[in-house]
Amino acid sequence: TEGWPNDELPPSFAHVSMVREMRDTIEAAPDAMAEGLLANGFVMAGTPDDCFPVLDAFQEAGVDQVIIHMQMGNVPHERIMESIELMGKEVLPRYR
């Protein structure tokens, strides 16, 4: 909240405190945080076969659009492009 008048975040920035809490959790227990995010479908990673259960769960819940954000951290551009190609060839056709 530093820098905001009266140190209060506007309602549209309420997620900022959650981001800080998440960052603190990641610093305290990075492996546990990663496992929890993967196990609960908040993060999708791995092979196409690893991705199918996450996308299937979204589909079963009635979700018809997802955002897949691949440019995270220090991932090199070449790896991002490989991932996009793999998604297009092996994952997305299953959901058309």
CSV table of C-alpha atoms in Angstrom, one decimal:
chain,number,residue,atom,x,y,z
A,1,THR,CA,0.0,0.0,0.0
A,2,GLU,CA,3.0,2.3,0.1
A,3,GLY,CA,2.5,5.3,-2.1
A,4,TRP,CA,-1.3,5.3,-1.9
A,5,PRO,CA,-3.1,8.2,-0.1
A,6,ASN,CA,-3.7,7.1,3.5
A,7,ASP,CA,-2.0,3.8,2.6
A,8,GLU,CA,-5.3,2.5,1.4
A,9,LEU,CA,-5.6,0.7,-1.9
A,10,PRO,CA,-8.6,1.5,-4.2
A,11,PRO,CA,-11.0,-1.4,-4.5
A,12,SER,CA,-9.8,-2.2,-8.0
A,13,PHE,CA,-6.3,-2.9,-6.6
A,14,ALA,CA,-7.5,-5.2,-3.8
A,15,HIS,CA,-5.6,-8.1,-5.4
A,16,VAL,CA,-2.3,-6.4,-4.6
A,17,SER,CA,-2.3,-7.7,-1.0
A,18,MET,CA,-3.0,-11.2,-2.3
A,19,VAL,CA,0.0,-10.9,-4.6
A,20,ARG,CA,2.2,-9.9,-1.7
A,21,GLU,CA,0.9,-12.8,0.4
A,22,MET,CA,1.5,-15.2,-2.5
A,23,ARG,CA,5.1,-13.8,-3.0
A,24,ASP,CA,5.7,-14.4,0.8
A,25,THR,CA,4.4,-17.9,0.5
A,26,ILE,CA,6.6,-18.6,-2.6
A,27,GLU,CA,9.7,-17.3,-0.7
A,28,ALA,CA,8.9,-19.4,2.4
A,29,ALA,CA,8.0,-22.7,0.6
A,30,PRO,CA,8.6,-22.6,-3.1
A,31,ASP,CA,8.2,-26.3,-3.8
A,32,ALA,CA,5.0,-26.5,-1.8
A,33,MET,CA,3.6,-23.5,-3.5
A,34,ALA,CA,4.5,-24.9,-7.0
A,35,GLU,CA,2.9,-28.3,-6.1
A,36,GLY,CA,-0.2,-26.6,-4.8
A,37,LEU,CA,-0.7,-24.5,-7.9
A,38,LEU,CA,-0.2,-27.5,-10.2
A,39,ALA,CA,-2.4,-29.8,-8.1
A,40,ASN,CA,-5.3,-27.3,-8.1
A,41,GLY,CA,-5.2,-26.4,-11.7
A,42,PHE,CA,-4.0,-22.8,-11.2
A,43,VAL,CA,-0.9,-23.5,-13.2
A,44,MET,CA,-0.7,-25.8,-16.2
A,45,ALA,CA,2.7,-27.2,-17.0
A,46,GLY,CA,4.4,-30.2,-18.5
A,47,THR,CA,3.6,-32.4,-21.5
A,48,PRO,CA,0.4,-32.2,-23.5
A,49,ASP,CA,-0.9,-35.2,-21.4
A,50,ASP,CA,-0.2,-33.1,-18.3
A,51,CYS,CA,-2.3,-30.2,-19.7
A,52,PHE,CA,-5.3,-32.3,-20.7
A,53,PRO,CA,-6.7,-32.8,-17.2
A,54,VAL,CA,-6.5,-29.1,-16.4
A,55,LEU,CA,-8.2,-28.1,-19.7
A,56,ASP,CA,-10.8,-30.9,-19.3
A,57,ALA,CA,-11.7,-29.6,-15.8
A,58,PHE,CA,-12.3,-26.1,-17.2
A,59,GLN,CA,-14.4,-27.6,-20.1
A,60,GLU,CA,-16.5,-29.6,-17.6
A,61,ALA,CA,-17.1,-26.5,-15.6
A,62,GLY,CA,-18.4,-24.8,-18.7
A,63,VAL,CA,-15.4,-22.6,-19.4
A,64,ASP,CA,-15.1,-22.0,-23.2
A,65,GLN,CA,-12.1,-19.7,-23.2
A,66,VAL,CA,-8.8,-19.8,-21.4
A,67,ILE,CA,-5.7,-17.6,-21.4
A,68,ILE,CA,-2.5,-19.5,-21.6
A,69,HIS,CA,0.4,-17.2,-20.6
A,70,MET,CA,3.7,-18.7,-21.6
A,71,GLN,CA,6.2,-15.8,-21.4
A,72,MET,CA,7.0,-16.2,-17.7
A,73,GLY,CA,10.2,-15.4,-15.8
A,74,ASN,CA,13.3,-16.1,-17.7
A,75,VAL,CA,11.9,-18.5,-20.3
A,76,PRO,CA,13.9,-17.9,-23.5
A,77,HIS,CA,11.9,-16.8,-26.6
A,78,GLU,CA,12.8,-20.0,-28.4
A,79,ARG,CA,11.2,-22.2,-25.7
A,80,ILE,CA,8.1,-20.0,-25.7
A,81,MET,CA,7.7,-20.5,-29.4
A,82,GLU,CA,8.2,-24.2,-29.1
A,83,SER,CA,5.5,-24.3,-26.5
A,84,ILE,CA,3.1,-22.3,-28.7
A,85,GLU,CA,3.7,-24.7,-31.5
A,86,LEU,CA,3.2,-27.8,-29.3
A,87,MET,CA,0.0,-26.4,-28.0
A,88,GLY,CA,-1.3,-25.7,-31.5
A,89,LYS,CA,-0.3,-29.2,-32.8
A,90,GLU,CA,-1.1,-31.5,-29.9
A,91,VAL,CA,-3.4,-29.8,-27.4
A,92,LEU,CA,-5.8,-27.4,-29.1
A,93,PRO,CA,-7.1,-29.8,-31.7
A,94,ARG,CA,-8.6,-31.8,-28.9
A,95,TYR,CA,-10.8,-28.9,-27.9
A,96,ARG,CA,-12.0,-27.7,-31.3
